[in-house]
PDB file of C-alpha atoms in Angstrom:
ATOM      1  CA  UNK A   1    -262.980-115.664  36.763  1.00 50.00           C
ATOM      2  CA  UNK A   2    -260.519-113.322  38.617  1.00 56.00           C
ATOM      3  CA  UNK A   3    -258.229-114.975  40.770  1.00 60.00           C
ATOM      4  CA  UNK A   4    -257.690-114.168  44.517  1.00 59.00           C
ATOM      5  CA  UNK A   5    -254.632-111.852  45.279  1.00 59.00           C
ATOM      6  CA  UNK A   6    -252.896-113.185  47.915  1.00 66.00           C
ATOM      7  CA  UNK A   7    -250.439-111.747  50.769  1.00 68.00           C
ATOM      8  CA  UNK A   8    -246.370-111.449  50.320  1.00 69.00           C
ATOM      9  CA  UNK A   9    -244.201-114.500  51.255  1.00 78.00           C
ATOM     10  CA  UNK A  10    -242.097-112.892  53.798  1.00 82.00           C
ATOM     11  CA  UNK A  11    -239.744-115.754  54.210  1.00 81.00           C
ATOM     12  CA  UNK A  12    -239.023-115.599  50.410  1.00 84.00           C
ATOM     13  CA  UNK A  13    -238.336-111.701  49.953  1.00 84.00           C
ATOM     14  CA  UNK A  14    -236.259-111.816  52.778  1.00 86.00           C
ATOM     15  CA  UNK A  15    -234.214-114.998  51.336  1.00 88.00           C
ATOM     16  CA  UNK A  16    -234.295-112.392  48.034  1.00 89.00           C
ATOM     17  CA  UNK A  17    -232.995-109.245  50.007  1.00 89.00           C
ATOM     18  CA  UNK A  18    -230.455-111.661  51.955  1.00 90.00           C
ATOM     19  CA  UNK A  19    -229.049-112.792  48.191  1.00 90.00           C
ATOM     20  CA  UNK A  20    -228.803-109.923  46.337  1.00 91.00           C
ATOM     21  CA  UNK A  21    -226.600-108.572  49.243  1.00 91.00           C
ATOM     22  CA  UNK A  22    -224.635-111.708  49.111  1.00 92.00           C
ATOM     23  CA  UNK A  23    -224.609-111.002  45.530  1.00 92.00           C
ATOM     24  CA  UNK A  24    -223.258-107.335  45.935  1.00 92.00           C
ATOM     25  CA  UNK A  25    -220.541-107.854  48.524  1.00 91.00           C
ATOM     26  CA  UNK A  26    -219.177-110.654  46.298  1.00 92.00           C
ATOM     27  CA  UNK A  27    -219.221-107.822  43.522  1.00 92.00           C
ATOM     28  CA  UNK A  28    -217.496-105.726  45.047  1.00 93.00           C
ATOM     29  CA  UNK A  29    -214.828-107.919  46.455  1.00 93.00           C
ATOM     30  CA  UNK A  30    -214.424-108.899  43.325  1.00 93.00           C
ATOM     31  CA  UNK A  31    -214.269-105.590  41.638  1.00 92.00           C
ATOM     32  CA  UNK A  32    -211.445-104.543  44.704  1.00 92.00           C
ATOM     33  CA  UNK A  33    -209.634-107.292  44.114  1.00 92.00           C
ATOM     34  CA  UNK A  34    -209.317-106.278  40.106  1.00 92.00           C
ATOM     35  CA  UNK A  35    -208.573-103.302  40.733  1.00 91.00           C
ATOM     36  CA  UNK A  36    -205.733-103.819  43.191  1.00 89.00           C
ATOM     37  CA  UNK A  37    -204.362-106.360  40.496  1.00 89.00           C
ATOM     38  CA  UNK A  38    -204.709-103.634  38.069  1.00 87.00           C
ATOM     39  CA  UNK A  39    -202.745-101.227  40.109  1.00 82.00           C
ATOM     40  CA  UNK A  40    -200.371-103.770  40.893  1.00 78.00           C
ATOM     41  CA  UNK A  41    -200.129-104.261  37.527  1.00 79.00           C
ATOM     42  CA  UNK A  42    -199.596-100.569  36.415  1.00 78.00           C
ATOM     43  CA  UNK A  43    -196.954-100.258  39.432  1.00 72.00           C
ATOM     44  CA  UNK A  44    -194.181-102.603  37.554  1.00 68.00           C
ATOM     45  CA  UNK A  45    -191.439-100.868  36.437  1.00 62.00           C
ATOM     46  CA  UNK A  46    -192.273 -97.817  37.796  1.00 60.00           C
ATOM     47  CA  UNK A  47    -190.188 -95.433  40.075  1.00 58.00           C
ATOM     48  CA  UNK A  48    -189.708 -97.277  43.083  1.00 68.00           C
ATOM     49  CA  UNK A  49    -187.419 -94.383  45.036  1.00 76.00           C
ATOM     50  CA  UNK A  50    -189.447 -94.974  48.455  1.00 75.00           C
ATOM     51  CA  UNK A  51    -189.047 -98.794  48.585  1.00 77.00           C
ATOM     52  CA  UNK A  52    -184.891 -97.672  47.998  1.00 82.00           C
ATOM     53  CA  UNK A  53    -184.906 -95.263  50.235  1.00 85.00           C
ATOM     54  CA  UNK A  54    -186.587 -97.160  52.800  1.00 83.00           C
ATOM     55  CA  UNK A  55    -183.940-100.715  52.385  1.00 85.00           C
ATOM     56  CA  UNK A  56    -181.068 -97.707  52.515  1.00 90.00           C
ATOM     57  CA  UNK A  57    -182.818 -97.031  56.021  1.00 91.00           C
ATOM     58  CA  UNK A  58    -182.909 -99.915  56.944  1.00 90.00           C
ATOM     59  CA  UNK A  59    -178.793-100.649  56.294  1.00 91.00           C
ATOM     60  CA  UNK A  60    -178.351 -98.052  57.721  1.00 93.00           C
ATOM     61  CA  UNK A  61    -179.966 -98.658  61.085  1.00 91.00           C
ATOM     62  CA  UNK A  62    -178.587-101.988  61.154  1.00 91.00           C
ATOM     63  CA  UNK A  63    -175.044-100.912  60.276  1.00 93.00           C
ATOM     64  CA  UNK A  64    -175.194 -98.166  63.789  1.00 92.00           C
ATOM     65  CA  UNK A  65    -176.046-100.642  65.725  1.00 92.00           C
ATOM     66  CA  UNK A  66    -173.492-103.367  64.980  1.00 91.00           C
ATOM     67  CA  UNK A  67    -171.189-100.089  65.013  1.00 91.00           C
ATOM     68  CA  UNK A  68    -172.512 -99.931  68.445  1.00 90.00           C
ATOM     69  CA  UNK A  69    -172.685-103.430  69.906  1.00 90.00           C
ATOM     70  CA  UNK A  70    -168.755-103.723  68.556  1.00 89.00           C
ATOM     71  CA  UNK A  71    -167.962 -99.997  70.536  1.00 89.00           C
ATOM     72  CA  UNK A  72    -169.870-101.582  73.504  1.00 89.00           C
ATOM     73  CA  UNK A  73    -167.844-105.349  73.394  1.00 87.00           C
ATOM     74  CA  UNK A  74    -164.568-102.799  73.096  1.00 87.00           C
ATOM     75  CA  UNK A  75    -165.052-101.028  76.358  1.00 86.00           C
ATOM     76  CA  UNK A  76    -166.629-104.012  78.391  1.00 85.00           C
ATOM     77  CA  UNK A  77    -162.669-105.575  77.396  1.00 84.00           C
ATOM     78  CA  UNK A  78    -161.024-102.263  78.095  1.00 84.00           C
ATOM     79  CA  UNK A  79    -162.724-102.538  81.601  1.00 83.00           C
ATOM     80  CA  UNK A  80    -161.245-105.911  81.861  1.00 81.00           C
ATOM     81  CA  UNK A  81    -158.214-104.945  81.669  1.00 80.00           C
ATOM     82  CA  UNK A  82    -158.356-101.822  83.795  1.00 79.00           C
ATOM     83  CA  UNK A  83    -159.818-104.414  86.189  1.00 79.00           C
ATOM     84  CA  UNK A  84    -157.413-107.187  86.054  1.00 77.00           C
ATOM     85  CA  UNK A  85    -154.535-104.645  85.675  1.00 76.00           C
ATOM     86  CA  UNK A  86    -155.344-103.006  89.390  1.00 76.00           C
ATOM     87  CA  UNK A  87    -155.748-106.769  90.568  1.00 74.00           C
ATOM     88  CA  UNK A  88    -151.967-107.224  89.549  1.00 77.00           C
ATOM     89  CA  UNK A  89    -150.708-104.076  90.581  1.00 78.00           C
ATOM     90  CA  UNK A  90    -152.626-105.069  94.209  1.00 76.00           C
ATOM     91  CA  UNK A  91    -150.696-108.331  94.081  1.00 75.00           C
ATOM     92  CA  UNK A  92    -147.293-106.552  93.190  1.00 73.00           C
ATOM     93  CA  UNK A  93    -147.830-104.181  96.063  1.00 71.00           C
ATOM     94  CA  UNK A  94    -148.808-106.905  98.246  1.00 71.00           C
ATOM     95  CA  UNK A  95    -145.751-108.827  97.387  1.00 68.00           C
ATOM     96  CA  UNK A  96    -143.848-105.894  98.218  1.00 64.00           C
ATOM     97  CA  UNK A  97    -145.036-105.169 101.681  1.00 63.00           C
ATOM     98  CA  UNK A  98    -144.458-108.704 102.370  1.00 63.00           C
ATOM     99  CA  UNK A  99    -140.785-108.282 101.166  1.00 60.00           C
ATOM    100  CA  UNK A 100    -140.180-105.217 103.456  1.00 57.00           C
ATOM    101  CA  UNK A 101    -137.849-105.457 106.452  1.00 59.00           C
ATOM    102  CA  UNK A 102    -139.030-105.749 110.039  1.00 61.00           C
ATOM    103  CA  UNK A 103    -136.746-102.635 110.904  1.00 59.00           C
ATOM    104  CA  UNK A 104    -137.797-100.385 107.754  1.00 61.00           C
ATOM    105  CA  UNK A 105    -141.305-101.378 108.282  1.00 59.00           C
ATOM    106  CA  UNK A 106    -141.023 -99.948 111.745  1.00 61.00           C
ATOM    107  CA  UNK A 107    -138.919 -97.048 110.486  1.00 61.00           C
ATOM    108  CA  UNK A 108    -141.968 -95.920 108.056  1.00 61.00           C
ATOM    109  CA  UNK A 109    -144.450 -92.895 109.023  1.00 57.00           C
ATOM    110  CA  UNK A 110    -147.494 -93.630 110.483  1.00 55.00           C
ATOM    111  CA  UNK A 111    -150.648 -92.264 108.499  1.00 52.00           C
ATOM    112  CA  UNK A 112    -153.524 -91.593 109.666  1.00 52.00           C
ATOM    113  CA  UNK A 113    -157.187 -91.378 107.792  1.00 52.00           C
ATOM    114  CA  UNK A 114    -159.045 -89.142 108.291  1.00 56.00           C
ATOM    115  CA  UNK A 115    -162.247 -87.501 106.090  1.00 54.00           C
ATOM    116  CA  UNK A 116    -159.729 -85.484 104.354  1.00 57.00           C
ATOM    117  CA  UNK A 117    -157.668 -88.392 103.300  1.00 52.00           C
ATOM    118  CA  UNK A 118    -154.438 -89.449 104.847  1.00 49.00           C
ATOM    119  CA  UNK A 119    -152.483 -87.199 106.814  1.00 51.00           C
ATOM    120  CA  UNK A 120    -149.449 -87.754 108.172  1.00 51.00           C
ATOM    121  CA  UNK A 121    -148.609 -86.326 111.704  1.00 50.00           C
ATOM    122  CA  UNK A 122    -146.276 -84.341 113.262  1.00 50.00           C
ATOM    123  CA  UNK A 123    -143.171 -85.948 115.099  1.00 48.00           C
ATOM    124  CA  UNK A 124    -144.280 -84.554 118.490  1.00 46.00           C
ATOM    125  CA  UNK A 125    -147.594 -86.574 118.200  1.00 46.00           C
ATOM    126  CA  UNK A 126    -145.732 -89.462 117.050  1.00 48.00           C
ATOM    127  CA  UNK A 127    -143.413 -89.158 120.203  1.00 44.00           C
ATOM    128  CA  UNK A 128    -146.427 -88.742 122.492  1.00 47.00           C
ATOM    129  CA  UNK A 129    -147.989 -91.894 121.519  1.00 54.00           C
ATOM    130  CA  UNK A 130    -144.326 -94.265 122.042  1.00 60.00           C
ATOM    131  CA  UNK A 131    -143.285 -95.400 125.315  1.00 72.00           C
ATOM    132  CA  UNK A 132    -139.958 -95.135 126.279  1.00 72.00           C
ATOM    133  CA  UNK A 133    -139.061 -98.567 125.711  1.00 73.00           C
ATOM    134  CA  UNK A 134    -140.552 -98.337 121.654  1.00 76.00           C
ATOM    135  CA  UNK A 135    -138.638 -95.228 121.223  1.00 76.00           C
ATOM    136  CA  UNK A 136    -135.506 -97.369 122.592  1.00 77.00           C
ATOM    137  CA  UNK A 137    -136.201-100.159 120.440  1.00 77.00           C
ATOM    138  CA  UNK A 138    -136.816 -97.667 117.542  1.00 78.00           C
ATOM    139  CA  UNK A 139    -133.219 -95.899 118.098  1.00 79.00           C
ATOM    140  CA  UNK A 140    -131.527 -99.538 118.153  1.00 82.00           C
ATOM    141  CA  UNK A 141    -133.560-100.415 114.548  1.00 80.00           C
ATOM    142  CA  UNK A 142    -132.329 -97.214 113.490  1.00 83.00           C
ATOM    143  CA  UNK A 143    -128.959 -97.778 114.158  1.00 82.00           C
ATOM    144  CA  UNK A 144    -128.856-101.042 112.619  1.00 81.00           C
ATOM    145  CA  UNK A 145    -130.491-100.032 109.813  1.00 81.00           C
ATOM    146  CA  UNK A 146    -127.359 -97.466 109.023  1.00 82.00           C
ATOM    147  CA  UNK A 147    -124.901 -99.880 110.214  1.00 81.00           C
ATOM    148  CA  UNK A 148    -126.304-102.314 107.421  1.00 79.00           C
ATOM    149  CA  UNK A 149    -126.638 -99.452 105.399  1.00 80.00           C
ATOM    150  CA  UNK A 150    -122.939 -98.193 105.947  1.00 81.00           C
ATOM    151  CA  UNK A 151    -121.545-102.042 105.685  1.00 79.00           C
ATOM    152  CA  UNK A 152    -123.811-102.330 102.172  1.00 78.00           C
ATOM    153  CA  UNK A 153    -121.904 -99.067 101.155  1.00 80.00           C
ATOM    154  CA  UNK A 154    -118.312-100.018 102.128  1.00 78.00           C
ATOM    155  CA  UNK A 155    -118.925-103.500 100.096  1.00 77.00           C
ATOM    156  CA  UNK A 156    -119.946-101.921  96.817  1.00 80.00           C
ATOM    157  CA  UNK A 157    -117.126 -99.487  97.320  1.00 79.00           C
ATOM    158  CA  UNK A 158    -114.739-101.762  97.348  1.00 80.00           C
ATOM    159  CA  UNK A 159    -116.225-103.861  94.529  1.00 80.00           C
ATOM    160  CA  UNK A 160    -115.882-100.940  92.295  1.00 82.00           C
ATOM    161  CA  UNK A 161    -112.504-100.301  93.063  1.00 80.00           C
ATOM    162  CA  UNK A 162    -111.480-103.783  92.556  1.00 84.00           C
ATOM    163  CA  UNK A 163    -113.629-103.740  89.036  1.00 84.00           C
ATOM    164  CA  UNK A 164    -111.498-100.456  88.311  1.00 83.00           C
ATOM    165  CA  UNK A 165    -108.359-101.783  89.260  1.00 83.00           C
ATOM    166  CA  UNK A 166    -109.154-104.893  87.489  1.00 84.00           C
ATOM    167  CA  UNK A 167    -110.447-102.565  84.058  1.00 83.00           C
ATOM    168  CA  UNK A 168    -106.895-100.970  84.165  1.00 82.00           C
ATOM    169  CA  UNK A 169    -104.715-104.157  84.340  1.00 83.00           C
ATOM    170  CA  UNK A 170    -106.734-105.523  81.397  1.00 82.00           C
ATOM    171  CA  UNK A 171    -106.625-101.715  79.507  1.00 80.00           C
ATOM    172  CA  UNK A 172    -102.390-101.911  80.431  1.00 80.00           C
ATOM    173  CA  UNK A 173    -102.285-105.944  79.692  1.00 79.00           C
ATOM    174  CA  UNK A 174    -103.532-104.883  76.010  1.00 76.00           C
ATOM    175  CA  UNK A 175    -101.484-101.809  74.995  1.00 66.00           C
ATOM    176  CA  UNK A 176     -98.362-102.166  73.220  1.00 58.00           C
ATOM    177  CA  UNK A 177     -95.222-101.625  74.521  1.00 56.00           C
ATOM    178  CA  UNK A 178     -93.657 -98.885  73.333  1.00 50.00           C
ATOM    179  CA  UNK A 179     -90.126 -99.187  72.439  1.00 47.00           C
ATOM    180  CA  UNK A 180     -87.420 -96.104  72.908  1.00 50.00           C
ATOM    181  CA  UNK A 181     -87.393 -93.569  70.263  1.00 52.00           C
ATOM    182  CA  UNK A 182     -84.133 -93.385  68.352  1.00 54.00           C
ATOM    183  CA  UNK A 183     -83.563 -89.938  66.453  1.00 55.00           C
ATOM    184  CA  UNK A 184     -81.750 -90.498  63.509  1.00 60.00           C
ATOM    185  CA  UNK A 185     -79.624 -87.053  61.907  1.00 59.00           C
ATOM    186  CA  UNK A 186     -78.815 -86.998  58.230  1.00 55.00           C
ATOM    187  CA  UNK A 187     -76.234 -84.854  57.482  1.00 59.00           C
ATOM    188  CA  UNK A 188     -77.410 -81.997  55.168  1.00 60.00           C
ATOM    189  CA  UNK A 189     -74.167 -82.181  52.369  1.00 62.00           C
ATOM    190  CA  UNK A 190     -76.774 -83.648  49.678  1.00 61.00           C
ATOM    191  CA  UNK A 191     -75.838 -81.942  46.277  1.00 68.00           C
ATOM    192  CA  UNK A 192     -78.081 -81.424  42.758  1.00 65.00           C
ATOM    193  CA  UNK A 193     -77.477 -84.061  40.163  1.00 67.00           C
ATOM    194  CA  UNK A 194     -76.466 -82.357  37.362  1.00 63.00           C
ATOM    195  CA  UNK A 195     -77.185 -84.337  34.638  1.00 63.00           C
ATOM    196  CA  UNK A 196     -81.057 -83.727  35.670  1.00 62.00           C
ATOM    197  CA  UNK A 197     -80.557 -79.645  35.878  1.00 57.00           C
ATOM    198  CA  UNK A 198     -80.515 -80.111  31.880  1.00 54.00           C
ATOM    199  CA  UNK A 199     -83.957 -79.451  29.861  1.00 55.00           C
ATOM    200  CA  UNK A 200     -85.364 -83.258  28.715  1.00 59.00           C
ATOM    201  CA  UNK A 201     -84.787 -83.786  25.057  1.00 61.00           C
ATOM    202  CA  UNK A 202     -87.855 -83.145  22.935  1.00 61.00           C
ATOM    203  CA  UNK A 203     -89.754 -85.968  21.784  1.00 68.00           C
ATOM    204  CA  UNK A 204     -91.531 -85.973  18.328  1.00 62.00           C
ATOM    205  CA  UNK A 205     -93.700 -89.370  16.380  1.00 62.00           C
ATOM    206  CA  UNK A 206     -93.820 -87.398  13.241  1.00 62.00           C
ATOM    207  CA  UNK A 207     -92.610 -85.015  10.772  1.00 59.00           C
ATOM    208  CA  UNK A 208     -95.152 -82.346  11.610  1.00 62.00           C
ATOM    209  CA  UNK A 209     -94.848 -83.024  15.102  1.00 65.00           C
ATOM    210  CA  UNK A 210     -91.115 -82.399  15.027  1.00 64.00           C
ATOM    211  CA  UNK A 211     -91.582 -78.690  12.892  1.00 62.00           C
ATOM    212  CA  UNK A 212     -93.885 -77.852  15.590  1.00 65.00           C
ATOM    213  CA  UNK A 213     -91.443 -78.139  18.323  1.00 63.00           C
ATOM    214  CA  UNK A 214     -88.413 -76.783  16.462  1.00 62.00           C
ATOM    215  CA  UNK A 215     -91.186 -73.485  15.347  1.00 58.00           C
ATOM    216  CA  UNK A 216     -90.199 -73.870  11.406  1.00 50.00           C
ATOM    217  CA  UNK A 217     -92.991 -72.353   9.439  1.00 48.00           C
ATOM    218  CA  UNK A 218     -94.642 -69.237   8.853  1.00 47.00           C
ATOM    219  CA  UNK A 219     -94.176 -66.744  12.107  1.00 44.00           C
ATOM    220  CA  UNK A 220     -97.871 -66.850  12.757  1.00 47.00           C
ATOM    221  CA  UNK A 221     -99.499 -69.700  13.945  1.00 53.00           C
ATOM    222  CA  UNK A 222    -102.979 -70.977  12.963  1.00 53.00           C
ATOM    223  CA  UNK A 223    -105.780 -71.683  14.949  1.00 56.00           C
ATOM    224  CA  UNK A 224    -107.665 -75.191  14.490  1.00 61.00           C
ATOM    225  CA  UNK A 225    -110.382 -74.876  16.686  1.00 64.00           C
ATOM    226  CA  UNK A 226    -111.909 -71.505  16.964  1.00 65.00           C
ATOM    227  CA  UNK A 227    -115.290 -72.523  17.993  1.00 67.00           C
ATOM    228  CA  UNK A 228    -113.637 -73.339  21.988  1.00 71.00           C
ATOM    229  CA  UNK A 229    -113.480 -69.481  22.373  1.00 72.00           C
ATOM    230  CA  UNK A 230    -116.541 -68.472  20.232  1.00 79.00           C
ATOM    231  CA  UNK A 231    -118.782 -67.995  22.979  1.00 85.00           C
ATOM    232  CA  UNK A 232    -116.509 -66.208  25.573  1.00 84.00           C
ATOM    233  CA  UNK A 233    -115.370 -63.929  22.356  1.00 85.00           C
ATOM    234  CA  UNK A 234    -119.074 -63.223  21.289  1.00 88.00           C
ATOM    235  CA  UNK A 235    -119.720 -62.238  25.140  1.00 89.00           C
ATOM    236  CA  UNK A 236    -116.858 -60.098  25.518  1.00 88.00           C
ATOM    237  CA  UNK A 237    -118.076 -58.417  22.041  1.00 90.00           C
ATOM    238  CA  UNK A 238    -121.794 -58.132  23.243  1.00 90.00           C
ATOM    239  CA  UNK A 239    -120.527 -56.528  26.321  1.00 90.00           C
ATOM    240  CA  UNK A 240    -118.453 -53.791  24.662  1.00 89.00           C
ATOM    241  CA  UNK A 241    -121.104 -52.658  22.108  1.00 89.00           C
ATOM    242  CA  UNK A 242    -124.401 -52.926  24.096  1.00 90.00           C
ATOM    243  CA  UNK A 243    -123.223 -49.524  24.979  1.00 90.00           C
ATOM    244  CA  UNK A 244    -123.141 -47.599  21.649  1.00 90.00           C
ATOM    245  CA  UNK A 245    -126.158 -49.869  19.857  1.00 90.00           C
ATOM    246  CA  UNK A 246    -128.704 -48.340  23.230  1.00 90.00           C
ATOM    247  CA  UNK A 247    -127.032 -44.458  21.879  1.00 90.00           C
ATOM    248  CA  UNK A 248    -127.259 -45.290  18.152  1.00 90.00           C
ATOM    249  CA  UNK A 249    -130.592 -46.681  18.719  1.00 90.00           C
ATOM    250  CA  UNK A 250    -132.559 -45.088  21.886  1.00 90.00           C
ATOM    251  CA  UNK A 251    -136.099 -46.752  22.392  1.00 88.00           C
ATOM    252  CA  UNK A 252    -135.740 -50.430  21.762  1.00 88.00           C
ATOM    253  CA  UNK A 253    -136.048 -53.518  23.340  1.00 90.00           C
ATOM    254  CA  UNK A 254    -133.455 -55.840  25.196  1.00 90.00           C
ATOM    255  CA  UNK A 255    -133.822 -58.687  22.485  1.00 91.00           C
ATOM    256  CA  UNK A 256    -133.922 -55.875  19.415  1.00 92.00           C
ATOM    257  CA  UNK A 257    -130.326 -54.815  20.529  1.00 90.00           C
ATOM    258  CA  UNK A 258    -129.153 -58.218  21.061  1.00 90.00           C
ATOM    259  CA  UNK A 259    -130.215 -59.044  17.792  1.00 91.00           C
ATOM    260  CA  UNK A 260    -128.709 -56.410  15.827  1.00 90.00           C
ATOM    261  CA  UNK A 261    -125.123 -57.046  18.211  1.00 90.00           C
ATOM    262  CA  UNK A 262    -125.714 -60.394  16.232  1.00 90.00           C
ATOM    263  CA  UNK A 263    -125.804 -59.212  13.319  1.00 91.00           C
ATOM    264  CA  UNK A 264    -122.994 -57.312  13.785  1.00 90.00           C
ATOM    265  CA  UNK A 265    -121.001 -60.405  15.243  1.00 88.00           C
ATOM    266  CA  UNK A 266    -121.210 -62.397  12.307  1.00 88.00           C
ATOM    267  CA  UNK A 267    -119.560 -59.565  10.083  1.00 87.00           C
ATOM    268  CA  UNK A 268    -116.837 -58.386  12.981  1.00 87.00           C
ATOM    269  CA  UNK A 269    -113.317 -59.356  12.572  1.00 85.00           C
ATOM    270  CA  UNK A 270    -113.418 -59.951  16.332  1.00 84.00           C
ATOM    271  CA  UNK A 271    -115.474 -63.352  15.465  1.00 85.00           C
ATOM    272  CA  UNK A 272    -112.764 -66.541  15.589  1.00 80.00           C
ATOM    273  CA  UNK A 273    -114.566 -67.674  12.891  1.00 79.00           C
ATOM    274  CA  UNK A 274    -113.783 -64.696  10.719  1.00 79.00           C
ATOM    275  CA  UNK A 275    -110.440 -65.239  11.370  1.00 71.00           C
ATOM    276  CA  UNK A 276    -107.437 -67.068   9.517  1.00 63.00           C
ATOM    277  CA  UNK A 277    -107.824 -70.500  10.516  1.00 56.00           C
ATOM    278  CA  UNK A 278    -106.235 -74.143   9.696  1.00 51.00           C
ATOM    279  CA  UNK A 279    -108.087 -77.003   9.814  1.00 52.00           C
ATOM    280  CA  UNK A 280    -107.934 -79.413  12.728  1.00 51.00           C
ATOM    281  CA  UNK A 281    -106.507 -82.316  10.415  1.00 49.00           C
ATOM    282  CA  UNK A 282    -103.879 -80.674   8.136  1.00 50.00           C
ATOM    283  CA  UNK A 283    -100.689 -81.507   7.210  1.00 54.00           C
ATOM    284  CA  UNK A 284     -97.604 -79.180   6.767  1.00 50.00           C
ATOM    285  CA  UNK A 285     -96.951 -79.217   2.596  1.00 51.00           C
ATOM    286  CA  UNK A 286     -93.219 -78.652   1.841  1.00 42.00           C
TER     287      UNK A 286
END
């Protein structure tokens, strides 16, 4: 008996569809997150110039702007000081003012602001704008003024003439007296001694010493130490036969001639060394 084909479950094939795409994006999460492990993986120890480079940035960055924030604290205190340095020059000046005469402070210029700045003005203004009784009172402050003035004056000169005067007691207190000269005359009638026109006596420690004074002995007399003149001798000799060794011999060098002066030198009589000598220790033999 064939049985009965009946209709598609809806409700189930759509529970299928909705698993197998649960199924899928599970997959594939699964298959990104291998292969992100595996890259990870393949990464280590590999060349990791960027990651450098970009920490270098950053140090960097952060180094310009502490550099900056320190150059910024630096003038804020600069600026402090400007500032509290014209706040004491304000209070000097104010100080000042308030240590100023009555007279001089009347005696001072009048200025006058205008949009070019101050500007003083002229003395026939000035003049125009006093009464007669302020230009009175100004001619007594003047004269005052230069009477104080005059009096201040006479009192320092006479201080420093008294601190002169005073200066040159003290300098005249401390020098020595000084006593009369007395010029004493000797007589020029001083004769020679005599007895010390004579030669000295000759003094001799030894034999030899004594036949060297008295000049017994052969007529000549030996050299000991010939090398003292050797080199003034062999420069004396090199000078006189540069001369005829550049003529015997045209077309050589410096060095060839002084060589072959040399080599004459150690045969020429003129050499100390050539000569009759004594040596520097001997004895006279009699």
């Amino acid at each position: 008996m064939v049985k009965k084909r009946r209709g598609v479950n809806t409700k189930v094939e759509a529970a299928n569809v909705k698993k197998a795409a649960v199924k899928a994006s599970k997959a594939a999460a699964e298959a990104a997150a291998d292969a992100a492990a595996e890259s990870a993986e393949w990464t280590k120890g590999s060349n990791t110039h960027a990651e450098k480079r970009r920490h270098e940035e950053e140090r960097k960055r952060s180094e310009r702007e502490a550099k900056k924030a320190e150059k910024q604290k630096l003038l804020d205190l600069e600026e402090n000081a400007v500032e509290e340095d014209k706040h004491a020059i304000r209070k000097q000046k104010k100080k000042v003012k308030e240590g100023v005469k009555p007279w001089e402070e009347a005696l001072k210029p009048a200025f006058k602001k205008n949009n070019r700045g101050f500007k003083k003005p002229s003395s026939d203004t000035r003049s125009e704008e006093l009464t007669e009784d302020e230009l009175e009172a100004l001619g007594e402050r003047e004269a005052e003024l230069a009477a104080l003035r005059e009096a201040e004056m006479d009192d320092i000169r006479e201080a420093e003439v008294t601190a002169l005067r005073e200066a040159e007691a003290a300098r005249m207190a401390l020098k020595p007296r000084k006593l009369g000269k007395k010029t004493i005359k000797f007589e020029n009638n001083f004769q020679a001694n005599k007895n010390r026109e004579q030669e000295e006596p000759l003094e001799a420690h030894s034999l030899d010493a004594a036949l060297d004074m008295l000049g017994v002995g052969s007529d000549k007399e030996l050299e000991r130490h010939p090398e003292r003149r050797m080199n003034a001798a062999f420069k004396a000799f090199e000078e006189a036969k540069l001369q005829q060794v550049k003529k015997d011999y045209p077309g050589l060098k410096l060095s060839q001639y002084k060589h072959k002066i040399r080599e004459m030198w150690r045969h020429s009589p003129d050499n100390p060394l050539n000569q009759e000598t004594l040596a520097y220790n001997a004895k006279t033999e009699y």
